[in-house]
mmCIF file of C-alpha atoms in Angstrom:
data_model
loop_
_atom_site.group_PDB
_atom_site.id
_atom_site.type_symbol
_atom_site.label_atom_id
_atom_site.label_comp_id
_atom_site.label_asym_id
_atom_site.label_seq_id
_atom_site.Cartn_x
_atom_site.Cartn_y
_atom_site.Cartn_z
ATOM 1 C CA GLN A 1 12.528 10.866 -2.217
ATOM 2 C CA GLY A 2 13.487 8.476 -4.959
ATOM 3 C CA ARG A 3 11.802 6.551 -7.697
ATOM 4 C CA LEU A 4 10.639 2.986 -8.304
ATOM 5 C CA VAL A 5 10.369 1.624 -11.837
ATOM 6 C CA GLN A 6 8.567 -1.661 -12.434
ATOM 7 C CA SER A 7 8.582 -4.187 -15.238
ATOM 8 C CA GLY A 8 5.938 -4.099 -17.913
ATOM 9 C CA ALA A 9 2.549 -5.756 -18.097
ATOM 10 C CA ASP A 10 2.435 -9.524 -18.401
ATOM 11 C CA VAL A 11 -0.082 -12.156 -19.451
ATOM 12 C CA LYS A 12 0.114 -15.680 -18.054
ATOM 13 C CA LYS A 13 -1.784 -18.925 -18.209
ATOM 14 C CA THR A 14 -3.258 -20.639 -15.186
ATOM 15 C CA GLY A 15 -0.607 -22.632 -13.366
ATOM 16 C CA ALA A 16 2.299 -20.520 -14.589
ATOM 17 C CA SER A 17 4.552 -18.215 -12.573
ATOM 18 C CA VAL A 18 5.206 -14.485 -12.912
ATOM 19 C CA LYS A 19 8.168 -12.420 -11.805
ATOM 20 C CA VAL A 20 7.816 -8.664 -11.380
ATOM 21 C CA SER A 21 10.863 -6.444 -11.000
ATOM 22 C CA CYS A 22 11.129 -3.144 -9.141
ATOM 23 C CA LYS A 23 14.226 -0.992 -9.702
ATOM 24 C CA SER A 24 14.962 1.799 -7.269
ATOM 25 C CA SER A 25 16.881 5.039 -7.724
ATOM 26 C CA GLY A 26 17.410 8.245 -5.798
ATOM 27 C CA TYR A 27 17.837 6.689 -2.362
ATOM 28 C CA THR A 28 20.016 4.026 -0.696
ATOM 29 C CA PHE A 29 18.332 0.778 -1.723
ATOM 30 C CA ARG A 30 19.810 -1.332 1.080
ATOM 31 C CA ASP A 31 18.509 0.973 3.814
ATOM 32 C CA HIS A 32 14.777 0.490 3.262
ATOM 33 C CA TYR A 33 12.497 -2.535 3.236
ATOM 34 C CA LEU A 34 10.644 -3.110 -0.034
ATOM 35 C CA HIS A 35 7.028 -4.249 -0.002
ATOM 36 C CA PHE A 36 4.730 -5.638 -2.657
ATOM 37 C CA VAL A 37 1.013 -4.817 -2.635
ATOM 38 C CA ARG A 38 -1.523 -5.931 -5.215
ATOM 39 C CA GLN A 39 -4.874 -4.582 -6.346
ATOM 40 C CA ALA A 40 -7.378 -6.710 -8.239
ATOM 41 C CA PRO A 41 -9.601 -4.887 -10.758
ATOM 42 C CA GLY A 42 -11.977 -2.570 -8.908
ATOM 43 C CA GLN A 43 -10.810 -3.878 -5.561
ATOM 44 C CA GLY A 44 -8.769 -2.712 -2.592
ATOM 45 C CA LEU A 45 -5.126 -3.099 -1.680
ATOM 46 C CA GLU A 46 -3.691 -6.424 -0.518
ATOM 47 C CA TRP A 47 -0.312 -6.662 1.198
ATOM 48 C CA MET A 48 1.927 -9.473 -0.120
ATOM 49 C CA GLY A 49 5.022 -9.113 2.045
ATOM 50 C CA TRP A 50 8.326 -7.335 2.487
ATOM 51 C CA VAL A 51 11.980 -8.001 1.823
ATOM 52 C CA ASN A 52 14.957 -6.503 3.617
ATOM 53 C CA PRO A 53 17.503 -5.717 0.887
ATOM 54 C CA LYS A 54 20.360 -5.644 3.388
ATOM 55 C CA SER A 55 19.836 -9.145 4.799
ATOM 56 C CA GLY A 56 17.464 -10.824 2.362
ATOM 57 C CA ALA A 57 15.004 -11.509 5.177
ATOM 58 C CA THR A 58 11.375 -11.698 4.167
ATOM 59 C CA ASN A 59 7.952 -11.663 5.758
ATOM 60 C CA TYR A 60 4.775 -12.870 4.081
ATOM 61 C CA PRO A 61 1.148 -12.997 5.191
ATOM 62 C CA GLN A 62 -0.223 -16.483 5.682
ATOM 63 C CA LYS A 63 -2.274 -16.258 2.497
ATOM 64 C CA PHE A 64 0.810 -16.060 0.286
ATOM 65 C CA LYS A 65 3.286 -18.256 2.177
ATOM 66 C CA GLY A 66 4.652 -20.952 -0.114
ATOM 67 C CA ARG A 67 3.432 -19.223 -3.260
ATOM 68 C CA VAL A 68 5.306 -15.899 -3.293
ATOM 69 C CA THR A 69 9.009 -15.173 -3.050
ATOM 70 C CA LEU A 70 10.541 -11.727 -2.649
ATOM 71 C CA THR A 71 14.218 -11.293 -3.487
ATOM 72 C CA THR A 72 16.642 -8.482 -4.159
ATOM 73 C CA ASP A 73 19.759 -7.885 -6.227
ATOM 74 C CA THR A 74 21.664 -5.136 -4.455
ATOM 75 C CA SER A 75 24.173 -4.872 -7.314
ATOM 76 C CA ILE A 76 21.435 -3.289 -9.439
ATOM 77 C CA ASP A 77 19.144 -1.940 -6.694
ATOM 78 C CA THR A 78 16.280 -4.138 -7.800
ATOM 79 C CA ALA A 79 13.673 -6.167 -5.963
ATOM 80 C CA TYR A 80 11.674 -9.045 -7.426
ATOM 81 C CA MET A 81 8.334 -10.632 -6.644
ATOM 82 C CA GLU A 82 7.685 -14.126 -7.961
ATOM 83 C CA LEU A 83 4.190 -15.578 -7.674
ATOM 84 C CA ARG A 84 3.656 -19.220 -8.562
ATOM 85 C CA ARG A 85 0.684 -21.435 -9.438
ATOM 86 C CA LEU A 86 -1.255 -18.538 -10.889
ATOM 87 C CA THR A 87 -5.049 -18.561 -11.185
ATOM 88 C CA PRO A 88 -7.398 -15.967 -12.726
ATOM 89 C CA ASP A 89 -7.895 -14.602 -9.182
ATOM 90 C CA ASP A 90 -4.293 -13.387 -9.331
ATOM 91 C CA THR A 91 -5.187 -10.944 -12.103
ATOM 92 C CA ALA A 92 -4.218 -7.605 -10.560
ATOM 93 C CA VAL A 93 -1.906 -4.634 -10.610
ATOM 94 C CA TYR A 94 1.161 -5.391 -8.523
ATOM 95 C CA TYR A 95 2.878 -2.473 -6.796
ATOM 96 C CA CYS A 96 6.218 -2.285 -5.073
ATOM 97 C CA ALA A 97 6.564 0.279 -2.305
ATOM 98 C CA LYS A 98 9.383 1.515 -0.123
ATOM 99 C CA GLU A 99 9.104 1.564 3.647
ATOM 100 C CA PHE A 100 10.381 4.618 5.494
ATOM 101 C CA SER A 101 11.273 4.183 9.161
ATOM 102 C CA SER A 102 11.113 7.927 9.795
ATOM 103 C CA TYR A 103 7.451 7.727 8.818
ATOM 104 C CA GLY A 104 6.689 4.920 11.249
ATOM 105 C CA ASP A 105 7.452 2.271 8.616
ATOM 106 C CA ALA A 106 4.705 3.598 6.364
ATOM 107 C CA LEU A 107 5.034 3.139 2.606
ATOM 108 C CA ASP A 108 6.179 6.508 1.374
ATOM 109 C CA LEU A 109 7.165 5.730 -2.220
ATOM 110 C CA TRP A 110 5.220 3.556 -4.634
ATOM 111 C CA GLY A 111 6.026 2.197 -8.060
ATOM 112 C CA PRO A 112 3.675 2.711 -11.009
ATOM 113 C CA GLY A 113 2.377 -0.847 -10.822
ATOM 114 C CA THR A 114 2.652 -3.877 -13.098
ATOM 115 C CA ARG A 115 -0.537 -5.307 -14.569
ATOM 116 C CA VAL A 116 -0.616 -9.090 -14.556
ATOM 117 C CA THR A 117 -3.425 -10.881 -16.357
ATOM 118 C CA VAL A 118 -4.008 -14.590 -15.820
ATOM 119 C CA SER A 119 -6.160 -16.432 -18.299
ATOM 120 C CA SER A 120 -7.519 -19.922 -18.138
ATOM 121 C CA SER B 1 -6.775 -12.607 10.544
ATOM 122 C CA TYR B 2 -7.311 -8.974 11.412
ATOM 123 C CA ASP B 3 -9.974 -7.070 9.479
ATOM 124 C CA LEU B 4 -10.455 -3.366 8.845
ATOM 125 C CA SER B 5 -13.811 -2.005 7.712
ATOM 126 C CA GLN B 6 -14.400 1.195 5.778
ATOM 127 C CA PRO B 7 -17.571 2.623 4.237
ATOM 128 C CA ALA B 8 -17.651 1.944 0.524
ATOM 129 C CA SER B 9 -18.375 5.544 -0.355
ATOM 130 C CA VAL B 10 -18.600 9.027 1.122
ATOM 131 C CA SER B 11 -19.942 12.119 -0.593
ATOM 132 C CA VAL B 12 -19.173 15.725 0.293
ATOM 133 C CA SER B 13 -19.869 19.144 -1.178
ATOM 134 C CA PRO B 14 -16.929 21.308 -2.243
ATOM 135 C CA GLY B 15 -15.535 23.315 0.669
ATOM 136 C CA GLN B 16 -17.144 21.083 3.278
ATOM 137 C CA THR B 17 -15.538 18.587 5.637
ATOM 138 C CA ALA B 18 -15.294 14.924 4.692
ATOM 139 C CA THR B 19 -14.927 12.225 7.311
ATOM 140 C CA ILE B 20 -13.817 8.677 6.501
ATOM 141 C CA THR B 21 -13.774 6.000 9.170
ATOM 142 C CA CYS B 22 -11.826 2.768 9.551
ATOM 143 C CA SER B 23 -12.910 0.205 12.138
ATOM 144 C CA GLY B 24 -11.185 -2.803 13.683
ATOM 145 C CA ASP B 25 -10.948 -4.571 17.018
ATOM 146 C CA ASN B 26 -8.926 -2.413 19.429
ATOM 147 C CA LEU B 27 -7.620 -0.454 16.447
ATOM 148 C CA GLY B 28 -6.583 2.317 18.824
ATOM 149 C CA ASP B 29 -3.837 0.017 20.119
ATOM 150 C CA LYS B 30 -2.249 -0.138 16.677
ATOM 151 C CA TYR B 31 -0.651 2.481 14.471
ATOM 152 C CA VAL B 32 -2.732 3.437 11.439
ATOM 153 C CA CYS B 33 -1.675 4.908 8.116
ATOM 154 C CA TRP B 34 -3.882 6.441 5.459
ATOM 155 C CA TYR B 35 -3.274 6.420 1.720
ATOM 156 C CA HIS B 36 -5.216 7.920 -1.133
ATOM 157 C CA GLN B 37 -5.295 6.717 -4.711
ATOM 158 C CA LYS B 38 -6.507 8.915 -7.534
ATOM 159 C CA PRO B 39 -7.911 7.238 -10.652
ATOM 160 C CA GLY B 40 -5.217 5.547 -12.681
ATOM 161 C CA GLN B 41 -2.480 6.406 -10.190
ATOM 162 C CA SER B 42 -0.510 4.610 -7.502
ATOM 163 C CA PRO B 43 -1.426 5.046 -3.829
ATOM 164 C CA GLU B 44 0.135 7.959 -1.940
ATOM 165 C CA LEU B 45 0.851 8.204 1.776
ATOM 166 C CA LEU B 46 -1.320 10.784 3.545
ATOM 167 C CA ILE B 47 -0.991 10.011 7.249
ATOM 168 C CA TYR B 48 1.330 7.841 9.341
ATOM 169 C CA GLN B 49 1.394 6.882 13.025
ATOM 170 C CA ASP B 50 -2.297 7.727 13.415
ATOM 171 C CA PHE B 51 -2.141 11.487 12.797
ATOM 172 C CA LYS B 52 1.224 12.589 11.410
ATOM 173 C CA ARG B 53 1.507 14.096 7.924
ATOM 174 C CA PRO B 54 4.470 13.425 5.630
ATOM 175 C CA ALA B 55 6.192 16.378 4.061
ATOM 176 C CA GLY B 56 4.061 17.978 1.392
ATOM 177 C CA ILE B 57 0.663 16.809 2.638
ATOM 178 C CA PRO B 58 -1.620 19.808 3.287
ATOM 179 C CA GLU B 59 -2.789 20.616 6.812
ATOM 180 C CA ARG B 60 -6.409 20.166 5.790
ATOM 181 C CA PHE B 61 -5.785 16.429 6.024
ATOM 182 C CA SER B 62 -5.950 15.273 9.644
ATOM 183 C CA ALA B 63 -6.592 12.008 11.409
ATOM 184 C CA SER B 64 -7.086 10.346 14.757
ATOM 185 C CA ASN B 65 -7.270 6.834 16.164
ATOM 186 C CA SER B 66 -8.978 5.705 19.356
ATOM 187 C CA GLY B 67 -10.960 2.730 20.586
ATOM 188 C CA ASN B 68 -12.056 0.692 17.597
ATOM 189 C CA THR B 69 -12.087 3.506 15.044
ATOM 190 C CA ALA B 70 -9.570 5.547 13.116
ATOM 191 C CA THR B 71 -10.837 8.666 11.379
ATOM 192 C CA LEU B 72 -9.507 10.669 8.452
ATOM 193 C CA THR B 73 -10.827 14.214 8.157
ATOM 194 C CA ILE B 74 -10.477 16.410 5.089
ATOM 195 C CA ARG B 75 -11.355 20.071 5.650
ATOM 196 C CA GLY B 76 -12.223 22.377 2.788
ATOM 197 C CA THR B 77 -12.647 19.429 0.440
ATOM 198 C CA GLN B 78 -11.725 20.152 -3.174
ATOM 199 C CA SER B 79 -12.539 18.371 -6.407
ATOM 200 C CA MET B 80 -8.911 17.259 -6.541
ATOM 201 C CA ASP B 81 -9.569 15.204 -3.383
ATOM 202 C CA GLU B 82 -11.812 12.801 -5.275
ATOM 203 C CA ALA B 83 -10.042 9.482 -4.807
ATOM 204 C CA ASP B 84 -10.109 6.148 -3.039
ATOM 205 C CA TYR B 85 -8.904 6.307 0.555
ATOM 206 C CA PHE B 86 -7.387 3.289 2.305
ATOM 207 C CA CYS B 87 -6.516 2.819 5.948
ATOM 208 C CA GLN B 88 -3.737 0.408 6.917
ATOM 209 C CA ALA B 89 -2.807 -1.054 10.286
ATOM 210 C CA PHE B 90 0.101 -3.068 11.592
ATOM 211 C CA ASP B 91 -0.879 -6.438 13.084
ATOM 212 C CA SER B 92 1.562 -9.042 14.398
ATOM 213 C CA GLY B 93 4.298 -8.084 11.978
ATOM 214 C CA THR B 94 1.980 -7.921 9.013
ATOM 215 C CA ARG B 95 0.102 -5.105 7.361
ATOM 216 C CA VAL B 96 -3.629 -5.033 6.795
ATOM 217 C CA PHE B 97 -5.507 -2.664 4.510
ATOM 218 C CA GLY B 98 -9.098 -1.603 4.780
ATOM 219 C CA GLY B 99 -11.317 -2.171 1.781
ATOM 220 C CA GLY B 100 -11.166 1.461 0.754
ATOM 221 C CA THR B 101 -13.621 4.379 0.615
ATOM 222 C CA ARG B 102 -14.421 6.244 -2.576
ATOM 223 C CA LEU B 103 -14.726 9.960 -1.853
ATOM 224 C CA THR B 104 -16.973 11.853 -4.232
ATOM 225 C CA VAL B 105 -16.995 15.641 -4.239
ATOM 226 C CA LEU B 106 -20.391 16.675 -5.569
#
């Protein structure tokens, strides 16, 4: 099944950038797309995009294009999510999640989440 | 953008059947997944491709998808099923989540 371990909580000022890491173990990192999903306090889940560790290809929803970048370092089985030009509305828990093609590309393994707080 | 609607909350008595709906335009033409999230935990996959259960998910969780509505059914609901439930659909290469339904077992 595997495991995803994320970086620790972070506090940023408005206008800054944040970079969240997601280290995988227990499965072949290059074989599965990695997604990032965020959850604002008391709110639902919001999909931020995926990265293909094998090729580096990415896909982002329109809302985040130009502001988020997903990358991977296959030498250490780690994915990264960088979000720029932060505002207080970006305060959320950020999850990474592994896609599993045998489950119809559903997200079958989730990290514990990284809490990001943006203050003005 | 594509929107999915879920009821904010559903209540059920222990041992009864809980039904959670997810609505979207022609949702039946798309594959739907369901996740649940217990307080303080990460989401967990419950259902994929409309009705299939991943390994380890009990048979009392079932689902369907037709027309404009996907439905998650939990039979013999237990207190451990209290959680937020999210549907998710695939739309034009992107993923969309419903707003979530809080299931309360009274």
